[in-house]
Amino acid sequence: MRRIKNKAKRLKRKSELQTHVNKRFEDSNRGLEEGYQQGLEAGFKSFDSYFDGTSIIVTSHNEAESVKRCIESIINYTSLSYEIIVVDNNSSDGIEHYLKQLNGMVRYHILSHNHGFAGAMNRGLMMAKGTTILLLSNDVVCTDNWLHNLLICLKSNPSIGIVGAVSNGMNGEQRIEPFYRSVENMQEFATLNNISDPSRWSTSERLSFQCLLFSRDLLEKVGFLDEGCIERPYVEEDYCIRVRNLGLKLVYAGDAFVHLTSDDKKIRGSEEEAEKKKGLLYFNDKWNKPYEVLNSLAHNSGIHWTDARQLAEWDERRLGESAFYPQAIAVKGLTETIFWIEDGVRRAIEGIWDGPVIQLSQIDLRRWTIGPVLKEEEVQQKLDLVQGGGQLTELHGSICIKADGGMYYMEKGMKRAIVSPLAAEAWFMNSRSQISLLESELLDVPDGLPIIGPTKLRQAL
């Protein structure tokens, strides 16, 4: 039997047509809003969930062609689980159009203005969902087994903090002089080179961020890159020092070769040179004598771990870099809640707090255990006590300045070297009471961990 189709109802008047259009428009908007709310709810529920794979973060600034080449090489030469994240520093080269065309194969964010290398990488770190994280220059062309061999090295020993590749374009120990003249020949060279071989792993004092792998656990311990350092050379050195402060090793894997299409030394414009100089000044102000700090940790204070058991004990405390921050301070994260930090515990301050507050990242805050709420007047009493030097018998909360200008923060019967004037200023140490101790008296006070400046972070998700 032949089926008779129902005729569509014709709208006779213009008013009926307009009503119909309005209804379709309302239905469409309602569907979009419901879909958005469902996606938002799903996003909140999965915010702290991670996948067992690597987040590969690539940054760019008017380098669209390099980004394309880099992404293509990742796709062609990576068989393990990964995601690609591109963060662009407000380029004018049409890179957003290219990234949109990838139909979700790449997660990306276009910054509203140029945040520099550290700022762009930090945005990528905030977006990353992998259990391991890889910072990658857009100049890199990936090769056979590159990520596989880096992961083998990283996971071989808990004392390894970060692992770097080797390349034709890197400086120092990670540089390999190539034996090829074309990209095709390069891939042949890389295939022969990238045969897993632990005998070709070596420790280093510093690693290049052009291809750098570490675990999410390390990010939780060390935190974000310091945006005060601005550009790569000083961001690299700062982060490597902070990793080594925790007694962790830096290793480069000779069996993980990647190709760099440009040399480590690029020609810079006057604006980039100015930013680089700012980064150098900040780095010097922050650390003063960074390798003296490392030597002190290694030889004097006993915080240089040599076996997995000691490292595991440190992990249980989960203080990470926060152990190098002072106690008896007020801090805050992204919200308006202010916390009092003392004895490794953060306690929310109830009431109006007018005292000094230090802004920290959420990663920094999470390392301190949450304790019971403190009333504002209780915190003020604590602050008055340390600012007034009320507990001098316990040497708690005061500053001791040595004859050579060096500073100690006296905390719970220990002396903690303040590594630089910038660190003292950042933690409002200049407002604390000062005491004088003879050199012989100082020697009798046990050493605590040194105090370093907090990481500068200018953005948040």
PDB file of C-alpha atoms in Angstrom, residues 104-204:
ATOM      1  CA  GLY A 104      40.209  19.071  17.991  1.00  0.00           C
ATOM      2  CA  MET A 105      43.445  17.116  17.417  1.00  0.00           C
ATOM      3  CA  VAL A 106      45.217  19.932  19.267  1.00  0.00           C
ATOM      4  CA  ARG A 107      44.047  21.821  22.326  1.00  0.00           C
ATOM      5  CA  TYR A 108      45.110  25.461  22.111  1.00  0.00           C
ATOM      6  CA  HIS A 109      44.847  28.876  23.709  1.00  0.00           C
ATOM      7  CA  ILE A 110      45.576  32.272  22.151  1.00  0.00           C
ATOM      8  CA  LEU A 111      46.783  34.704  24.820  1.00  0.00           C
ATOM      9  CA  SER A 112      45.439  38.269  24.763  1.00  0.00           C
ATOM     10  CA  HIS A 113      48.994  39.634  24.729  1.00  0.00           C
ATOM     11  CA  ASN A 114      52.563  38.357  24.757  1.00  0.00           C
ATOM     12  CA  HIS A 115      53.259  36.725  28.136  1.00  0.00           C
ATOM     13  CA  GLY A 116      56.765  35.615  27.158  1.00  0.00           C
ATOM     14  CA  PHE A 117      58.083  32.064  27.182  1.00  0.00           C
ATOM     15  CA  ALA A 118      57.390  31.416  30.884  1.00  0.00           C
ATOM     16  CA  GLY A 119      53.870  32.833  30.766  1.00  0.00           C
ATOM     17  CA  ALA A 120      52.880  30.804  27.706  1.00  0.00           C
ATOM     18  CA  MET A 121      54.342  27.591  29.116  1.00  0.00           C
ATOM     19  CA  ASN A 122      52.554  28.143  32.433  1.00  0.00           C
ATOM     20  CA  ARG A 123      49.227  28.455  30.619  1.00  0.00           C
ATOM     21  CA  GLY A 124      50.012  25.130  28.946  1.00  0.00           C
ATOM     22  CA  LEU A 125      50.879  23.562  32.304  1.00  0.00           C
ATOM     23  CA  MET A 126      47.506  24.703  33.655  1.00  0.00           C
ATOM     24  CA  MET A 127      45.769  23.076  30.684  1.00  0.00           C
ATOM     25  CA  ALA A 128      47.746  19.810  30.775  1.00  0.00           C
ATOM     26  CA  LYS A 129      45.880  16.602  31.671  1.00  0.00           C
ATOM     27  CA  GLY A 130      48.663  14.014  31.290  1.00  0.00           C
ATOM     28  CA  THR A 131      50.449  12.149  34.076  1.00  0.00           C
ATOM     29  CA  THR A 132      53.701  13.224  32.403  1.00  0.00           C
ATOM     30  CA  ILE A 133      54.431  16.611  30.846  1.00  0.00           C
ATOM     31  CA  LEU A 134      56.792  17.538  28.040  1.00  0.00           C
ATOM     32  CA  LEU A 135      57.865  21.094  27.204  1.00  0.00           C
ATOM     33  CA  LEU A 136      58.750  21.272  23.507  1.00  0.00           C
ATOM     34  CA  SER A 137      60.172  24.032  21.316  1.00  0.00           C
ATOM     35  CA  ASN A 138      58.280  24.564  18.055  1.00  0.00           C
ATOM     36  CA  ASP A 139      61.701  24.293  16.338  1.00  0.00           C
ATOM     37  CA  VAL A 140      61.834  20.581  17.164  1.00  0.00           C
ATOM     38  CA  VAL A 141      61.280  17.830  14.595  1.00  0.00           C
ATOM     39  CA  CYS A 142      60.471  14.591  16.423  1.00  0.00           C
ATOM     40  CA  THR A 143      62.015  11.227  15.578  1.00  0.00           C
ATOM     41  CA  ASP A 144      61.596   7.457  16.094  1.00  0.00           C
ATOM     42  CA  ASN A 145      61.298   6.437  19.773  1.00  0.00           C
ATOM     43  CA  TRP A 146      62.029   9.973  21.005  1.00  0.00           C
ATOM     44  CA  LEU A 147      59.295  10.041  23.653  1.00  0.00           C
ATOM     45  CA  HIS A 148      59.520   6.318  24.412  1.00  0.00           C
ATOM     46  CA  ASN A 149      63.196   6.578  25.392  1.00  0.00           C
ATOM     47  CA  LEU A 150      62.693   9.761  27.431  1.00  0.00           C
ATOM     48  CA  LEU A 151      59.934   8.036  29.424  1.00  0.00           C
ATOM     49  CA  ILE A 152      62.088   4.949  30.061  1.00  0.00           C
ATOM     50  CA  CYS A 153      64.801   7.205  31.483  1.00  0.00           C
ATOM     51  CA  LEU A 154      62.410   9.277  33.618  1.00  0.00           C
ATOM     52  CA  LYS A 155      60.746   6.234  35.171  1.00  0.00           C
ATOM     53  CA  SER A 156      63.973   4.315  35.773  1.00  0.00           C
ATOM     54  CA  ASN A 157      64.737   5.960  39.137  1.00  0.00           C
ATOM     55  CA  PRO A 158      62.650   8.072  41.577  1.00  0.00           C
ATOM     56  CA  SER A 159      65.633  10.349  42.150  1.00  0.00           C
ATOM     57  CA  ILE A 160      65.397  11.634  38.542  1.00  0.00           C
ATOM     58  CA  GLY A 161      63.441  14.886  38.402  1.00  0.00           C
ATOM     59  CA  ILE A 162      63.555  15.910  34.746  1.00  0.00           C
ATOM     60  CA  VAL A 163      64.938  14.380  31.557  1.00  0.00           C
ATOM     61  CA  GLY A 164      66.119  16.174  28.436  1.00  0.00           C
ATOM     62  CA  ALA A 165      66.770  15.011  24.883  1.00  0.00           C
ATOM     63  CA  VAL A 166      69.931  15.574  22.856  1.00  0.00           C
ATOM     64  CA  SER A 167      69.981  17.504  19.583  1.00  0.00           C
ATOM     65  CA  ASN A 168      71.993  19.198  16.872  1.00  0.00           C
ATOM     66  CA  GLY A 169      70.846  22.671  17.961  1.00  0.00           C
ATOM     67  CA  MET A 170      71.291  22.605  21.733  1.00  0.00           C
ATOM     68  CA  ASN A 171      74.199  24.056  23.665  1.00  0.00           C
ATOM     69  CA  GLY A 172      76.530  22.319  26.089  1.00  0.00           C
ATOM     70  CA  GLU A 173      76.401  18.633  26.951  1.00  0.00           C
ATOM     71  CA  GLN A 174      73.134  18.025  25.104  1.00  0.00           C
ATOM     72  CA  ARG A 175      74.547  19.029  21.728  1.00  0.00           C
ATOM     73  CA  ILE A 176      75.295  16.327  19.146  1.00  0.00           C
ATOM     74  CA  GLU A 177      77.147  17.194  15.969  1.00  0.00           C
ATOM     75  CA  PRO A 178      75.037  15.751  13.132  1.00  0.00           C
ATOM     76  CA  PHE A 179      76.168  13.402  10.386  1.00  0.00           C
ATOM     77  CA  TYR A 180      73.347  14.205   7.962  1.00  0.00           C
ATOM     78  CA  ARG A 181      72.521  16.880   5.414  1.00  0.00           C
ATOM     79  CA  SER A 182      68.746  16.556   4.948  1.00  0.00           C
ATOM     80  CA  VAL A 183      65.666  15.848   7.062  1.00  0.00           C
ATOM     81  CA  GLU A 184      65.328  12.452   5.379  1.00  0.00           C
ATOM     82  CA  ASN A 185      68.899  11.526   6.290  1.00  0.00           C
ATOM     83  CA  MET A 186      68.276  12.961   9.739  1.00  0.00           C
ATOM     84  CA  GLN A 187      65.474  10.471  10.360  1.00  0.00           C
ATOM     85  CA  GLU A 188      67.760   7.616   9.321  1.00  0.00           C
ATOM     86  CA  PHE A 189      70.407   8.904  11.747  1.00  0.00           C
ATOM     87  CA  ALA A 190      67.817   9.251  14.541  1.00  0.00           C
ATOM     88  CA  THR A 191      66.491   5.712  14.051  1.00  0.00           C
ATOM     89  CA  LEU A 192      69.994   4.314  14.553  1.00  0.00           C
ATOM     90  CA  ASN A 193      70.709   6.679  17.467  1.00  0.00           C
ATOM     91  CA  ASN A 194      67.415   6.170  19.338  1.00  0.00           C
ATOM     92  CA  ILE A 195      67.954   2.571  20.393  1.00  0.00           C
ATOM     93  CA  SER A 196      67.255   2.464  24.133  1.00  0.00           C
ATOM     94  CA  ASP A 197      70.550   2.385  26.025  1.00  0.00           C
ATOM     95  CA  PRO A 198      70.776   3.418  29.711  1.00  0.00           C
ATOM     96  CA  SER A 199      74.578   3.623  29.433  1.00  0.00           C
ATOM     97  CA  ARG A 200      74.035   6.816  27.399  1.00  0.00           C
ATOM     98  CA  TRP A 201      72.173   8.661  30.167  1.00  0.00           C
ATOM     99  CA  SER A 202      74.143  11.389  31.970  1.00  0.00           C
ATOM    100  CA  THR A 203      73.442  13.785  34.834  1.00  0.00           C
ATOM    101  CA  SER A 204      73.780  17.521  34.319  1.00  0.00           C
TER     102      SER A 204
END
